[in-house]
CSV table of N, CA, C and O in Angstrom, one decimal:
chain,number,residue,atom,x,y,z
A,801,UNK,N,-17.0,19.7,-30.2
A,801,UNK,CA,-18.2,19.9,-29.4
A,801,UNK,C,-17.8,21.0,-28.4
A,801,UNK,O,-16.7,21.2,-28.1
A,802,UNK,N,-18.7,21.6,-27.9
A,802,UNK,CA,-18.8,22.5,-27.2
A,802,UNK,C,-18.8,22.1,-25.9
A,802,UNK,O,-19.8,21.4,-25.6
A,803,UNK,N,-18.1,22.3,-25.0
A,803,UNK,CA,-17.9,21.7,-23.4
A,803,UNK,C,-19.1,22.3,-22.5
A,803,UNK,O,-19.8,21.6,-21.7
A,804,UNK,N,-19.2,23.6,-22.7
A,804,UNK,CA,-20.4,24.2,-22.1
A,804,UNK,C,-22.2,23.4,-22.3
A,804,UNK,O,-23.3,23.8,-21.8
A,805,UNK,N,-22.0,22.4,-23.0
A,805,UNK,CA,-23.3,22.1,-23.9
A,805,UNK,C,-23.3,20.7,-22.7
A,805,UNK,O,-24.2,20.5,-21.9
A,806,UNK,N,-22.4,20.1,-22.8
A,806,UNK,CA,-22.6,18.8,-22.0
A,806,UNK,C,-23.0,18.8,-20.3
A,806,UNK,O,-22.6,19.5,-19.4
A,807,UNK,N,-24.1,17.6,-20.3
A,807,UNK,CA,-24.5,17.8,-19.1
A,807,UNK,C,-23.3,17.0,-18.2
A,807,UNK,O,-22.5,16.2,-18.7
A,808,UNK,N,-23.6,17.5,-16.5
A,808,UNK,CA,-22.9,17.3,-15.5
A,808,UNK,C,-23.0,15.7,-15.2
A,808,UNK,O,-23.9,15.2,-14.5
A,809,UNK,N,-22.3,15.3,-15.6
A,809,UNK,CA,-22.3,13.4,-15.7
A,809,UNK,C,-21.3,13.1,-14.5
A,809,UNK,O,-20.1,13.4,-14.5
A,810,UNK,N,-21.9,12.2,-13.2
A,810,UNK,CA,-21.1,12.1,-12.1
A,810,UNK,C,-21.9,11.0,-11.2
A,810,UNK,O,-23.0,10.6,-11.3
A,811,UNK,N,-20.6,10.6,-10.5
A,811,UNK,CA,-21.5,9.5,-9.7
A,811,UNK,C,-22.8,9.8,-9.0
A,811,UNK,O,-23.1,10.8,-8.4
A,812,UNK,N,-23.6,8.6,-8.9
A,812,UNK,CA,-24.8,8.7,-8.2
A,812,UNK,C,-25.3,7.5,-7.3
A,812,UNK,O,-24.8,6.4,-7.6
A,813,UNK,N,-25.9,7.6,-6.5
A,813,UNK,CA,-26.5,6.2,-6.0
A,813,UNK,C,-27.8,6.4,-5.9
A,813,UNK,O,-28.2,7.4,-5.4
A,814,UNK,N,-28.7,5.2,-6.6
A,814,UNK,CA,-29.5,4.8,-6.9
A,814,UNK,C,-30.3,4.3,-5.7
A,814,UNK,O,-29.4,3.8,-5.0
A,815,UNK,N,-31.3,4.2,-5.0
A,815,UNK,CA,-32.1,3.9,-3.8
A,815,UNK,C,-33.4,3.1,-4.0
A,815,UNK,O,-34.5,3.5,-4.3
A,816,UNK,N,-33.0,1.9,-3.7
A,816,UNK,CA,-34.6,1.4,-4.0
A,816,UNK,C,-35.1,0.9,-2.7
A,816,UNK,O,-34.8,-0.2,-2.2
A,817,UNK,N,-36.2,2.3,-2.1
A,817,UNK,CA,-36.8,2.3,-0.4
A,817,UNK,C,-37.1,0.7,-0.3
A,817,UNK,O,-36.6,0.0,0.6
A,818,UNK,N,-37.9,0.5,-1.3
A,818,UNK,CA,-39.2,-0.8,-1.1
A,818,UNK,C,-38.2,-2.4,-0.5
A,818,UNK,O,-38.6,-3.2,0.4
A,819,UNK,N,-37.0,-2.4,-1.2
A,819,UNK,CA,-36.2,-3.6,-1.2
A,819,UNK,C,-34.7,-3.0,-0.7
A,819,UNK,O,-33.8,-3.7,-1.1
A,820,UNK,N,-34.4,-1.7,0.3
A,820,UNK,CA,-33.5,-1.8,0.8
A,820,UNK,C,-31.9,-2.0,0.2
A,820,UNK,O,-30.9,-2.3,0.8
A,821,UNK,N,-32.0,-1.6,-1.3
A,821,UNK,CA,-30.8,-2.2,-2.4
A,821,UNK,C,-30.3,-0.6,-3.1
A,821,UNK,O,-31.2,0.2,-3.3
A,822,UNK,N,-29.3,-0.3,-3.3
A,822,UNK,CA,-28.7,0.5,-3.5
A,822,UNK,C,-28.1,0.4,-4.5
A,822,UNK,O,-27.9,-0.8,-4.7
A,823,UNK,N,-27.4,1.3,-5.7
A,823,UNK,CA,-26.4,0.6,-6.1
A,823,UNK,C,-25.9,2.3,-7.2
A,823,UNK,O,-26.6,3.1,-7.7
A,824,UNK,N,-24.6,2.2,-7.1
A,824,UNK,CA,-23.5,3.0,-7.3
A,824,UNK,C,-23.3,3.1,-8.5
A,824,UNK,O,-22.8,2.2,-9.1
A,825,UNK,N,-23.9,4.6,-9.5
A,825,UNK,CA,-23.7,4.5,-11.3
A,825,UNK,C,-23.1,5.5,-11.5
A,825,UNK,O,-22.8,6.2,-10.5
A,826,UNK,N,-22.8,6.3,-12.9
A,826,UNK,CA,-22.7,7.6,-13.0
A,826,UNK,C,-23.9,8.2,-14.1
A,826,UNK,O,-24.0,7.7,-15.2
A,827,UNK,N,-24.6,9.1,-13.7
A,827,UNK,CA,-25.9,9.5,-14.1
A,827,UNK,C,-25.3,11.0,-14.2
A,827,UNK,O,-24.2,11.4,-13.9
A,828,UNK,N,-26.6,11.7,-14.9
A,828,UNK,CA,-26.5,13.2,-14.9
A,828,UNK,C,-27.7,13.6,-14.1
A,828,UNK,O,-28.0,14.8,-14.0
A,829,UNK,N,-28.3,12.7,-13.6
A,829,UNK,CA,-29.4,12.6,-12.2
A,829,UNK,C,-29.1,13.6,-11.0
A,829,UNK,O,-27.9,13.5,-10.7
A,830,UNK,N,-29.8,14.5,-10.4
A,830,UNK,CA,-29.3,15.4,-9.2
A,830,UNK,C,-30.0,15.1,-8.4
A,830,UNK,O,-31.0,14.6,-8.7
A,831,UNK,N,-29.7,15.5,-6.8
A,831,UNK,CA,-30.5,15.2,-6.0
A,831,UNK,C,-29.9,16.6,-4.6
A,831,UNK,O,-28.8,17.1,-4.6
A,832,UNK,N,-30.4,16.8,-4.1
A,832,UNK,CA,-30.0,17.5,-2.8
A,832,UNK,C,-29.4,16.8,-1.7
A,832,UNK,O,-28.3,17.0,-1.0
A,833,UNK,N,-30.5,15.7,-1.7
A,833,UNK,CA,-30.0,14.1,-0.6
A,833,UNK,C,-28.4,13.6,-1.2
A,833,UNK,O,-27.9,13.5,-2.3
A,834,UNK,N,-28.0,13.5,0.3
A,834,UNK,CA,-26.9,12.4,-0.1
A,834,UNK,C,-26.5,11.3,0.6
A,834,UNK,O,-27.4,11.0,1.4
A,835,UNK,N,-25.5,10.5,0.7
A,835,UNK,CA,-25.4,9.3,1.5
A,835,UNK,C,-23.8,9.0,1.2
A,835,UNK,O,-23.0,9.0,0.3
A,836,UNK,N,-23.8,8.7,2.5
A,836,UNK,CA,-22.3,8.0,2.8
A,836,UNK,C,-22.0,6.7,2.3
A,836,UNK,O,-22.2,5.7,3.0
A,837,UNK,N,-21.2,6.6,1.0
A,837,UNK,CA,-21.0,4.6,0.6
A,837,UNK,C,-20.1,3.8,1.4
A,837,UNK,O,-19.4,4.1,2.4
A,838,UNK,N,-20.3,2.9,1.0
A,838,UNK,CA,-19.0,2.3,1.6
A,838,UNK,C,-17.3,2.3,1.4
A,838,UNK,O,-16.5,1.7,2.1
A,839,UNK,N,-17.3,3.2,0.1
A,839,UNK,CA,-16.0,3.7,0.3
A,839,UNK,C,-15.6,5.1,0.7
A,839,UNK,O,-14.7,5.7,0.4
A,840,UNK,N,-16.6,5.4,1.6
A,840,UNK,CA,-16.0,6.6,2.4
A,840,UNK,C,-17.3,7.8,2.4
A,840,UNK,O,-18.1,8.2,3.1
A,841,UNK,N,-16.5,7.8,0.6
A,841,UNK,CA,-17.4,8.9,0.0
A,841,UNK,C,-18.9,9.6,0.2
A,841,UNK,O,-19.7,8.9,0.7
A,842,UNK,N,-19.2,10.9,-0.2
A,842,UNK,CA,-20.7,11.1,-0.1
A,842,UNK,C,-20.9,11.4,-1.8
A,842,UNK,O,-20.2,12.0,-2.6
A,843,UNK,N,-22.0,10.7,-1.8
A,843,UNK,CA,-22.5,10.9,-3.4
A,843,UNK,C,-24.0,11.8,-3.1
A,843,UNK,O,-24.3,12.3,-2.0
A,844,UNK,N,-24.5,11.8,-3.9
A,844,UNK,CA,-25.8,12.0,-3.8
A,844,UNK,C,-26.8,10.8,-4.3
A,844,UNK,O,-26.5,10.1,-5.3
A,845,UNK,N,-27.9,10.8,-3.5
A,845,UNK,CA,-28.6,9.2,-3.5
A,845,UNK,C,-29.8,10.3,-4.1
A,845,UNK,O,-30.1,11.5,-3.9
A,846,UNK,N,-30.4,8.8,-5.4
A,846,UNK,CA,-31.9,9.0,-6.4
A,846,UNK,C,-32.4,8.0,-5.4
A,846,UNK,O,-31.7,7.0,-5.1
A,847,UNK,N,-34.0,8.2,-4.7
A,847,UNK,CA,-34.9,7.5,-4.5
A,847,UNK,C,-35.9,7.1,-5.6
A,847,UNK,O,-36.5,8.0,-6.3
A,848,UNK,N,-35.9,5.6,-5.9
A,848,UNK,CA,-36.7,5.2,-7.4
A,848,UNK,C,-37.6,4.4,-6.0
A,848,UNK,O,-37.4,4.2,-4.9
A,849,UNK,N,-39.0,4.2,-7.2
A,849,UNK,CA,-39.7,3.1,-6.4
A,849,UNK,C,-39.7,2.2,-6.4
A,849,UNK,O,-40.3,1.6,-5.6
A,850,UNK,N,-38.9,1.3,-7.9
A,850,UNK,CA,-38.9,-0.2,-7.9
A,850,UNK,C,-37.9,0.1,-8.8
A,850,UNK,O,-37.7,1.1,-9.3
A,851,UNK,N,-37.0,-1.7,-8.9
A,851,UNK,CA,-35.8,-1.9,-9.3
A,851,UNK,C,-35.4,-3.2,-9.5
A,851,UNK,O,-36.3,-4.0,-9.3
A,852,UNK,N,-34.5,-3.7,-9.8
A,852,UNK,CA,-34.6,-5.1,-10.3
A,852,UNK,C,-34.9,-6.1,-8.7
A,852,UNK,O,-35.4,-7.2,-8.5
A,853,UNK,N,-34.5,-5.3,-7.8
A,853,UNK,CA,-34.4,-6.0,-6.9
A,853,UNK,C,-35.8,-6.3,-6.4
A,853,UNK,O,-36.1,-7.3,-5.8
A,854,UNK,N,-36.8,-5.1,-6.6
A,854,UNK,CA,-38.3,-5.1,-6.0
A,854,UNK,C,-39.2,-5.8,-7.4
A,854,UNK,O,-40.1,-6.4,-6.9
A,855,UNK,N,-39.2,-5.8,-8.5
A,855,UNK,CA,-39.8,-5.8,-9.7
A,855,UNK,C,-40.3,-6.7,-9.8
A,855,UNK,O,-39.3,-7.3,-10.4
A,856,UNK,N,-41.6,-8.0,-9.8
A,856,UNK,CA,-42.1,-8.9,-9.8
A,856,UNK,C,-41.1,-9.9,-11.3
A,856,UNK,O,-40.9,-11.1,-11.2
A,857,UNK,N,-40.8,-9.3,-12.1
A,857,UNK,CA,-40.0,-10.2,-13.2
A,857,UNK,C,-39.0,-10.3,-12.6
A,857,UNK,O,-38.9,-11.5,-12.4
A,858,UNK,N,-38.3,-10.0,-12.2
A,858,UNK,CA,-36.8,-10.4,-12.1
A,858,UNK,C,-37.0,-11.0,-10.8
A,858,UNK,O,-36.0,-11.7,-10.9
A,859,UNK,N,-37.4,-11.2,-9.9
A,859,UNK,CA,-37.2,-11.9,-8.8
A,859,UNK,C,-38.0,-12.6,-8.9
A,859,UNK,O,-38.3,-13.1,-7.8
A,860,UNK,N,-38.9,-13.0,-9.9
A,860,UNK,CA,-39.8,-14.6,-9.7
A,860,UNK,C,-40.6,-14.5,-9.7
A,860,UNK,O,-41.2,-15.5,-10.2
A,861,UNK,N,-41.4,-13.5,-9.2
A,861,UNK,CA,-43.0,-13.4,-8.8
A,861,UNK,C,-43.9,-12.9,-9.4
A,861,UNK,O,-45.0,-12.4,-9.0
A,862,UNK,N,-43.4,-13.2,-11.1
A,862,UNK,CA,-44.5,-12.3,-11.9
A,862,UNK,C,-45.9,-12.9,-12.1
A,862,UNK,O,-45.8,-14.1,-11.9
A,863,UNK,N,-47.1,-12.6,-12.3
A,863,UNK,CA,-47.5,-13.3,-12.5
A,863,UNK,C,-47.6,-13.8,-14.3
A,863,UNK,O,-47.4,-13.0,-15.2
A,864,UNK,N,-47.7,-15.2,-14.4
A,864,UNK,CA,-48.1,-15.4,-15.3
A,864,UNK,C,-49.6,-15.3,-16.2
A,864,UNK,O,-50.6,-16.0,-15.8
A,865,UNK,N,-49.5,-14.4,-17.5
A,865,UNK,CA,-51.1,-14.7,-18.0
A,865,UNK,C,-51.7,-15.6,-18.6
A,865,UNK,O,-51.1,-16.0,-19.5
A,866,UNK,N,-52.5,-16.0,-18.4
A,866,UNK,CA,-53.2,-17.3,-19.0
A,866,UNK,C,-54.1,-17.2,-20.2
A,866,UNK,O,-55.4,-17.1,-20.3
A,867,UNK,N,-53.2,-17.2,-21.2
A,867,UNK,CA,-53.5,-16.8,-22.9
A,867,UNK,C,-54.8,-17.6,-23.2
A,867,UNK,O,-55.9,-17.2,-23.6
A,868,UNK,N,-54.3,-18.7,-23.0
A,868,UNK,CA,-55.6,-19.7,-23.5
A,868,UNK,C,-56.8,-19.4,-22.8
A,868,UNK,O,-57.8,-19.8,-23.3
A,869,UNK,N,-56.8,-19.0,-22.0
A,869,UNK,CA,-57.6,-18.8,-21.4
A,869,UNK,C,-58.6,-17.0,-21.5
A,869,UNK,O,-59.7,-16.7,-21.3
A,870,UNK,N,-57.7,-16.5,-21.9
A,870,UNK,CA,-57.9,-15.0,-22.3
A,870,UNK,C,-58.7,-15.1,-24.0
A,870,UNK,O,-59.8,-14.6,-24.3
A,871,UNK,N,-58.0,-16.0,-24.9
A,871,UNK,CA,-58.6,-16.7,-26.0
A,871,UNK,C,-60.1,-17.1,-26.1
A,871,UNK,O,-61.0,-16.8,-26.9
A,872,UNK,N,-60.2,-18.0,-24.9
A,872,UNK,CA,-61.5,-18.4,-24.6
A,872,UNK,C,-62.9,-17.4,-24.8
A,872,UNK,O,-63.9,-17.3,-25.5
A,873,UNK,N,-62.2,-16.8,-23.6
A,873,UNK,CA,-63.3,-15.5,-23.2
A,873,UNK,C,-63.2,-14.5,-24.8
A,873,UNK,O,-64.1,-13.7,-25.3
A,874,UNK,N,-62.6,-14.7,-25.0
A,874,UNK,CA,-62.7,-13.3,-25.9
A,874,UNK,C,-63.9,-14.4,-27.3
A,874,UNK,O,-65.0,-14.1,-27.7
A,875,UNK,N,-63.2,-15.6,-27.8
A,875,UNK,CA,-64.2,-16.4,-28.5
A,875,UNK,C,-66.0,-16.5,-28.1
A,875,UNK,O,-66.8,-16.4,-29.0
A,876,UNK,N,-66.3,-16.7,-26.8
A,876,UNK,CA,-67.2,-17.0,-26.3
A,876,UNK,C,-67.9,-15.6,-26.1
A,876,UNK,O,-69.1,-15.7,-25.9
A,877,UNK,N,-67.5,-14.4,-26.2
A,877,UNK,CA,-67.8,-13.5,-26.1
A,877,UNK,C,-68.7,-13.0,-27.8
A,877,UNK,O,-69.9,-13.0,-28.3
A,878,UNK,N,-67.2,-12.6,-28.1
A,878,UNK,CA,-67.3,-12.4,-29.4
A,878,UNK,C,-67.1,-13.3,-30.9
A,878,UNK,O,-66.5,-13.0,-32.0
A,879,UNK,N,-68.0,-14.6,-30.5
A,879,UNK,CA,-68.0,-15.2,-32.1
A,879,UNK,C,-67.1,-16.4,-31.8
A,879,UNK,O,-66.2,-15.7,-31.3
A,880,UNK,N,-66.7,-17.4,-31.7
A,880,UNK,CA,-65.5,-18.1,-32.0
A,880,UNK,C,-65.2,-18.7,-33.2
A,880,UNK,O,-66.2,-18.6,-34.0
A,881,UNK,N,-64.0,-19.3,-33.8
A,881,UNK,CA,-63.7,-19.7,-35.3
A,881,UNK,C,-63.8,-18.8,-36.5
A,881,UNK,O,-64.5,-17.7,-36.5
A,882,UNK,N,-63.2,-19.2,-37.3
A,882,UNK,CA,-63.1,-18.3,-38.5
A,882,UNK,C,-64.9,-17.9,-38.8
A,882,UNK,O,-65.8,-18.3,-38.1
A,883,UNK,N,-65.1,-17.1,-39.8
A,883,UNK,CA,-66.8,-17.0,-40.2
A,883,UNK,C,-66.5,-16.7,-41.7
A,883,UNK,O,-65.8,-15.7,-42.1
A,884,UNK,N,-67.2,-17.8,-42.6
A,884,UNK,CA,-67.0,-17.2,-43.6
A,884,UNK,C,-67.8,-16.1,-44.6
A,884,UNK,O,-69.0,-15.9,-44.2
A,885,UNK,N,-67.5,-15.5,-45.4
A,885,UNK,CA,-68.6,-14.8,-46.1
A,885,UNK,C,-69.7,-15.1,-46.1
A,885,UNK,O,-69.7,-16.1,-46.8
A,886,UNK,N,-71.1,-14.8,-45.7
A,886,UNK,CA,-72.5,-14.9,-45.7
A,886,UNK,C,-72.8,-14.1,-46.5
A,886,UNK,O,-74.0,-14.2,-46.8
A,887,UNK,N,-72.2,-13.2,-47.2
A,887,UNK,CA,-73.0,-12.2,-47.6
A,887,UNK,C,-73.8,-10.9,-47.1
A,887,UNK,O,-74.3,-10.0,-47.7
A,888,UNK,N,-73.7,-11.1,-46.1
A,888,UNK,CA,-74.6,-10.3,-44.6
A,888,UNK,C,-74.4,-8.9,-45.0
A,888,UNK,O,-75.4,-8.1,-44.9
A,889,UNK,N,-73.1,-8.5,-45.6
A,889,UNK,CA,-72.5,-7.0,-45.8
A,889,UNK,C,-72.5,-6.5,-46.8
A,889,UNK,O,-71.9,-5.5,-47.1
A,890,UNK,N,-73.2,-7.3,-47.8
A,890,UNK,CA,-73.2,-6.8,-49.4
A,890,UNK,C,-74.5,-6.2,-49.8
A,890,UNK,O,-75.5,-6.7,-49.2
A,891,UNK,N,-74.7,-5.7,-50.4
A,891,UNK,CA,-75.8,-4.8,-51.1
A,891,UNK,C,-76.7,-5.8,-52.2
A,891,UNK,O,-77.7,-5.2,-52.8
């Protein structure tokens, strides 16, 4: 492989504003911003807007949908139970 072809793969830190959580990867991600970790270093910091830490699934608060109930409506709407051949469509 050609070395000139590969992208610039280096540490990064990850920023999620909403939940104050950070976390230390290596990406080919750039940024201008940077930030001081806690081992000394300066990396450059990605601002995302959600993350596992903000994300209604993973911390609990998703909501759940209510199928049966989505079922309902959609029956009551349009037709409920099987329907069999009437004939309605034939010539």
């Amino acid at each position: 492989m050609q070395q000139d072809k590969q992208p610039d793969y280096h540490p990064v830190v990850f920023r999620d504003r909403s939940a104050g959580y950070a976390f230390l990867t290596r990406s080919t991600a750039t940024s201008e911003r940077t930030i001081e970790w806690d081992d000394g270093e300066t990396y450059p910091v990605v601002d995302v807007e959600i993350s596992s830490e903000s994300h209604p699934f993973y911390t609990g608060k998703a909501r759940t949908v209510d199928s049966e109930g989505r079922v309902a409506q959609f029956e009551r709407r349009y037709g409920g139970g099987a329907q069999g051949s009437d004939g309605a469509g034939s010539a």
